[in-house]
Amino acid sequence: MNSGDTAWVLVCAALVMLMTPGLALFYGGMVRSRGVLNMLMMSLGSLGLVGVLWVIYGYSGAFGSDLGGVGLLGSPAEFFGMSRFVGQESLSGSIPTFAFAAFQAMFAILTVALISGAIADRARFGPWMLFAGLWATLVYFPVAHWVFAFDETNAAGEVTAVGGWIANRLAAIDFAGGTAVHINAGAAALALVLVLGPRTGWPKETGKPHNLPLVVLGAGLLWFGWFGFNSGSALTAGTTAAIVFVNTLVGAGAAMLAWMLVERIRHGKPTTLGAVSGIIAGLVAITPACSAVTPMGAIAVGIIAGAVCALAVELKYRLRYDDSLDVIGVHLVGGLVGTLLVGLFASESAPAGVAGLFYGGGFDQLWRQAVGAVAVLVYSLVLSLGIAWVVRSTIGFRLDPADEDTGIDETEHAESGYHFGEARNTVRGPRTTEQGSIEALEGSVR
Amino acid sequence: MKLVTAVVQQAKVDEVRDALTALGIRGMTIADVQGYGRQQGHTEIYRGAEYKVDVVDKTRVEVLVNDADADDVLQAIVSAARSGRVGDGKVWVTPVESVVRVRTGETGEQAV
């Protein structure tokens, strides 16, 4: 065990954890004030639910011994509950297995939370939680196995444990999850949008973002956490992590500039929401590519992603689908751009050590990237459609239209995000004396 | 007695208040309001979606004064609130029939 690497990965795991509440604020600020809490709650729900499922069988499904040796799924039973790692020094490379599992848990949580941005203001909370659990189980855990589970080899170079097919057989490069996280979540978002339909009154009556400073705060937390997301994926505190860090900085920065430029040309003004959207688009695109490109390559990836995503988010008005907070436009499109650009901008001098088309490598890496991207897209889209359809046909998925009008915070959570003034805020006491009065309750708390 | 009501730019409220205080006016009511006049609204853009905003944010200042002070107060507000650009607002004066100070029960000019 290397304590430096362990410290780095544990810190990165905590950084990535912060991305989910960061995402919650990012999304929360973009909806109307009467739906802000539901937006936060869908991310928080993922944090609790997927974290628990990960420990019970998710880690095993993603990183357990491959079932049948074909690279499609790890054995969910092998490390069930992770108890067998307790009390022994189980290592994953140079770090404890628990450190690796904790780091990867945050990826699963965030990926599920990302999807929620597509269905703002119209999905009931219980069905969302059911969808989240089923989706993590049937889509994320297998795809994480495809992309993140590498073959284990012995000193002689023979494979001792088979990993996922995209990482090993196809050898597509996805350093920190362009396919497994962003294309995956984006395709699921597309499926949910198709199954749920648009918000009542969309696009005319669904309103403006209610709090852009909250959106900027969320984006800042996402970028901060993203350094852990990408650099931590090196799983060792060294040169690769440092290069990835720099690429994560300039990829996002360049994309922000490109998005603002597109807005300036098309709409006359660079906007705050555009700037932070550019940051996220750049982070999405640089995620698969950050170990495969030079910093100049990262800038190119960022510029292309920023410009393409800025144009892509407006497609929903032409194609008439209500992807509320642009999960498709930013994560699916940004993930595709970043994953494919690896095939163009990969440099042999970067840690991944592969040359793309522009660096003399021909089309070899590009087709591998394309096959990986399309495979995850199709798998996620088809399974997500199925899961969403099952949820809709059994317990129902959509909010009642009247409740949509009232506001999802009030009808699903019995809360409101903001209180102004003191009128009508009287505490309603308990109905029976058996439960005691509010005064008695306060007394016992003190 | 007169009620002077002014709808002014939000940024001008402090100047209006200072001008009235200099005249010896000791109280006023200030409220954030929305509306529109001849001034056009503005356009906001969120990820390419353009929203036309018809009503604009203004501040309404109301001052209760004695008849003799009404003109001075009106002039003070107009000169303090003027920027010369579109959207500076309006001021109007309405007659008031009766006034009561709640604490003392005083009425009429004493209560102003």
PDB file of N, CA and C in Angstrom, chain A residues 7-44:
ATOM      1  N   ALA A   7      -3.922   8.583   0.254  1.00  0.00           N
ATOM      2  CA  ALA A   7      -4.388   9.904   0.699  1.00  0.00           C
ATOM      3  C   ALA A   7      -5.004  10.663  -0.471  1.00  0.00           C
ATOM      4  N   TRP A   8      -4.341  10.613  -1.608  1.00  0.00           N
ATOM      5  CA  TRP A   8      -4.821  11.332  -2.787  1.00  0.00           C
ATOM      6  C   TRP A   8      -6.199  10.829  -3.213  1.00  0.00           C
ATOM      7  N   VAL A   9      -6.342   9.521  -3.290  1.00  0.00           N
ATOM      8  CA  VAL A   9      -7.617   8.979  -3.774  1.00  0.00           C
ATOM      9  C   VAL A   9      -8.742   9.235  -2.764  1.00  0.00           C
ATOM     10  N   LEU A  10      -8.449   9.144  -1.481  1.00  0.00           N
ATOM     11  CA  LEU A  10      -9.486   9.425  -0.484  1.00  0.00           C
ATOM     12  C   LEU A  10      -9.919  10.892  -0.557  1.00  0.00           C
ATOM     13  N   VAL A  11      -8.947  11.796  -0.721  1.00  0.00           N
ATOM     14  CA  VAL A  11      -9.294  13.211  -0.849  1.00  0.00           C
ATOM     15  C   VAL A  11     -10.118  13.424  -2.124  1.00  0.00           C
ATOM     16  N   CYS A  12      -9.697  12.764  -3.204  1.00  0.00           N
ATOM     17  CA  CYS A  12     -10.443  12.907  -4.465  1.00  0.00           C
ATOM     18  C   CYS A  12     -11.862  12.353  -4.335  1.00  0.00           C
ATOM     19  N   ALA A  13     -12.001  11.257  -3.607  1.00  0.00           N
ATOM     20  CA  ALA A  13     -13.344  10.707  -3.396  1.00  0.00           C
ATOM     21  C   ALA A  13     -14.232  11.746  -2.709  1.00  0.00           C
ATOM     22  N   ALA A  14     -13.661  12.430  -1.720  1.00  0.00           N
ATOM     23  CA  ALA A  14     -14.433  13.464  -1.023  1.00  0.00           C
ATOM     24  C   ALA A  14     -14.736  14.634  -1.960  1.00  0.00           C
ATOM     25  N   LEU A  15     -13.769  14.979  -2.827  1.00  0.00           N
ATOM     26  CA  LEU A  15     -14.023  16.054  -3.801  1.00  0.00           C
ATOM     27  C   LEU A  15     -15.172  15.673  -4.726  1.00  0.00           C
ATOM     28  N   VAL A  16     -15.159  14.429  -5.193  1.00  0.00           N
ATOM     29  CA  VAL A  16     -16.216  13.994  -6.117  1.00  0.00           C
ATOM     30  C   VAL A  16     -17.560  13.954  -5.396  1.00  0.00           C
ATOM     31  N   MET A  17     -17.535  13.556  -4.116  1.00  0.00           N
ATOM     32  CA  MET A  17     -18.794  13.557  -3.347  1.00  0.00           C
ATOM     33  C   MET A  17     -19.431  14.952  -3.386  1.00  0.00           C
ATOM     34  N   LEU A  18     -18.595  15.991  -3.255  1.00  0.00           N
ATOM     35  CA  LEU A  18     -19.107  17.367  -3.217  1.00  0.00           C
ATOM     36  C   LEU A  18     -19.771  17.766  -4.541  1.00  0.00           C
ATOM     37  N   MET A  19     -19.439  17.030  -5.604  1.00  0.00           N
ATOM     38  CA  MET A  19     -20.050  17.364  -6.894  1.00  0.00           C
ATOM     39  C   MET A  19     -21.558  17.146  -6.886  1.00  0.00           C
ATOM     40  N   THR A  20     -22.031  16.181  -6.126  1.00  0.00           N
ATOM     41  CA  THR A  20     -23.472  15.895  -6.161  1.00  0.00           C
ATOM     42  C   THR A  20     -24.288  17.012  -5.507  1.00  0.00           C
ATOM     43  N   PRO A  21     -23.969  17.443  -4.281  1.00  0.00           N
ATOM     44  CA  PRO A  21     -24.653  18.653  -3.797  1.00  0.00           C
ATOM     45  C   PRO A  21     -24.373  19.875  -4.666  1.00  0.00           C
ATOM     46  N   GLY A  22     -23.185  19.939  -5.265  1.00  0.00           N
ATOM     47  CA  GLY A  22     -22.900  21.030  -6.205  1.00  0.00           C
ATOM     48  C   GLY A  22     -23.836  20.986  -7.394  1.00  0.00           C
ATOM     49  N   LEU A  23     -24.033  19.785  -7.920  1.00  0.00           N
ATOM     50  CA  LEU A  23     -24.965  19.599  -9.040  1.00  0.00           C
ATOM     51  C   LEU A  23     -26.381  19.979  -8.621  1.00  0.00           C
ATOM     52  N   ALA A  24     -26.724  19.623  -7.382  1.00  0.00           N
ATOM     53  CA  ALA A  24     -28.058  19.942  -6.868  1.00  0.00           C
ATOM     54  C   ALA A  24     -28.289  21.458  -6.908  1.00  0.00           C
ATOM     55  N   LEU A  25     -27.296  22.224  -6.475  1.00  0.00           N
ATOM     56  CA  LEU A  25     -27.435  23.684  -6.501  1.00  0.00           C
ATOM     57  C   LEU A  25     -27.429  24.208  -7.937  1.00  0.00           C
ATOM     58  N   PHE A  26     -26.569  23.611  -8.761  1.00  0.00           N
ATOM     59  CA  PHE A  26     -26.498  23.995 -10.177  1.00  0.00           C
ATOM     60  C   PHE A  26     -27.869  23.823 -10.832  1.00  0.00           C
ATOM     61  N   TYR A  27     -28.461  22.663 -10.633  1.00  0.00           N
ATOM     62  CA  TYR A  27     -29.794  22.404 -11.178  1.00  0.00           C
ATOM     63  C   TYR A  27     -30.861  23.234 -10.448  1.00  0.00           C
ATOM     64  N   GLY A  28     -30.743  23.313  -9.133  1.00  0.00           N
ATOM     65  CA  GLY A  28     -31.768  23.986  -8.328  1.00  0.00           C
ATOM     66  C   GLY A  28     -31.948  25.444  -8.724  1.00  0.00           C
ATOM     67  N   GLY A  29     -30.853  26.124  -9.005  1.00  0.00           N
ATOM     68  CA  GLY A  29     -30.944  27.527  -9.387  1.00  0.00           C
ATOM     69  C   GLY A  29     -31.576  27.737 -10.745  1.00  0.00           C
ATOM     70  N   MET A  30     -31.552  26.685 -11.577  1.00  0.00           N
ATOM     71  CA  MET A  30     -32.046  26.839 -12.946  1.00  0.00           C
ATOM     72  C   MET A  30     -33.550  26.675 -13.085  1.00  0.00           C
ATOM     73  N   VAL A  31     -34.206  26.117 -12.051  1.00  0.00           N
ATOM     74  CA  VAL A  31     -35.663  25.976 -12.141  1.00  0.00           C
ATOM     75  C   VAL A  31     -36.335  27.163 -11.457  1.00  0.00           C
ATOM     76  N   ARG A  32     -37.661  27.207 -11.562  1.00  0.00           N
ATOM     77  CA  ARG A  32     -38.382  28.259 -10.854  1.00  0.00           C
ATOM     78  C   ARG A  32     -38.294  28.028  -9.346  1.00  0.00           C
ATOM     79  N   SER A  33     -38.506  29.083  -8.566  1.00  0.00           N
ATOM     80  CA  SER A  33     -38.307  28.972  -7.120  1.00  0.00           C
ATOM     81  C   SER A  33     -39.238  27.932  -6.498  1.00  0.00           C
ATOM     82  N   ARG A  34     -40.399  27.682  -7.112  1.00  0.00           N
ATOM     83  CA  ARG A  34     -41.345  26.740  -6.502  1.00  0.00           C
ATOM     84  C   ARG A  34     -40.959  25.283  -6.746  1.00  0.00           C
ATOM     85  N   GLY A  35     -39.866  25.042  -7.492  1.00  0.00           N
ATOM     86  CA  GLY A  35     -39.423  23.672  -7.712  1.00  0.00           C
ATOM     87  C   GLY A  35     -37.989  23.424  -7.292  1.00  0.00           C
ATOM     88  N   VAL A  36     -37.398  24.372  -6.572  1.00  0.00           N
ATOM     89  CA  VAL A  36     -35.966  24.261  -6.264  1.00  0.00           C
ATOM     90  C   VAL A  36     -35.661  23.070  -5.350  1.00  0.00           C
ATOM     91  N   LEU A  37     -36.544  22.820  -4.391  1.00  0.00           N
ATOM     92  CA  LEU A  37     -36.235  21.759  -3.420  1.00  0.00           C
ATOM     93  C   LEU A  37     -36.314  20.380  -4.069  1.00  0.00           C
ATOM     94  N   ASN A  38     -37.281  20.176  -4.946  1.00  0.00           N
ATOM     95  CA  ASN A  38     -37.389  18.886  -5.633  1.00  0.00           C
ATOM     96  C   ASN A  38     -36.136  18.619  -6.463  1.00  0.00           C
ATOM     97  N   MET A  39     -35.619  19.686  -7.065  1.00  0.00           N
ATOM     98  CA  MET A  39     -34.381  19.544  -7.849  1.00  0.00           C
ATOM     99  C   MET A  39     -33.240  19.112  -6.931  1.00  0.00           C
ATOM    100  N   LEU A  40     -33.142  19.739  -5.763  1.00  0.00           N
ATOM    101  CA  LEU A  40     -32.097  19.359  -4.803  1.00  0.00           C
ATOM    102  C   LEU A  40     -32.319  17.923  -4.333  1.00  0.00           C
ATOM    103  N   MET A  41     -33.580  17.586  -4.086  1.00  0.00           N
ATOM    104  CA  MET A  41     -33.896  16.286  -3.506  1.00  0.00           C
ATOM    105  C   MET A  41     -33.592  15.132  -4.450  1.00  0.00           C
ATOM    106  N   MET A  42     -33.743  15.353  -5.745  1.00  0.00           N
ATOM    107  CA  MET A  42     -33.448  14.253  -6.670  1.00  0.00           C
ATOM    108  C   MET A  42     -31.954  13.907  -6.613  1.00  0.00           C
ATOM    109  N   SER A  43     -31.108  14.917  -6.441  1.00  0.00           N
ATOM    110  CA  SER A  43     -29.671  14.632  -6.287  1.00  0.00           C
ATOM    111  C   SER A  43     -29.379  14.004  -4.924  1.00  0.00           C
ATOM    112  N   LEU A  44     -29.989  14.568  -3.882  1.00  0.00           N
ATOM    113  CA  LEU A  44     -29.752  14.009  -2.546  1.00  0.00           C
ATOM    114  C   LEU A  44     -30.228  12.564  -2.477  1.00  0.00           C
TER     115      LEU A  44
END
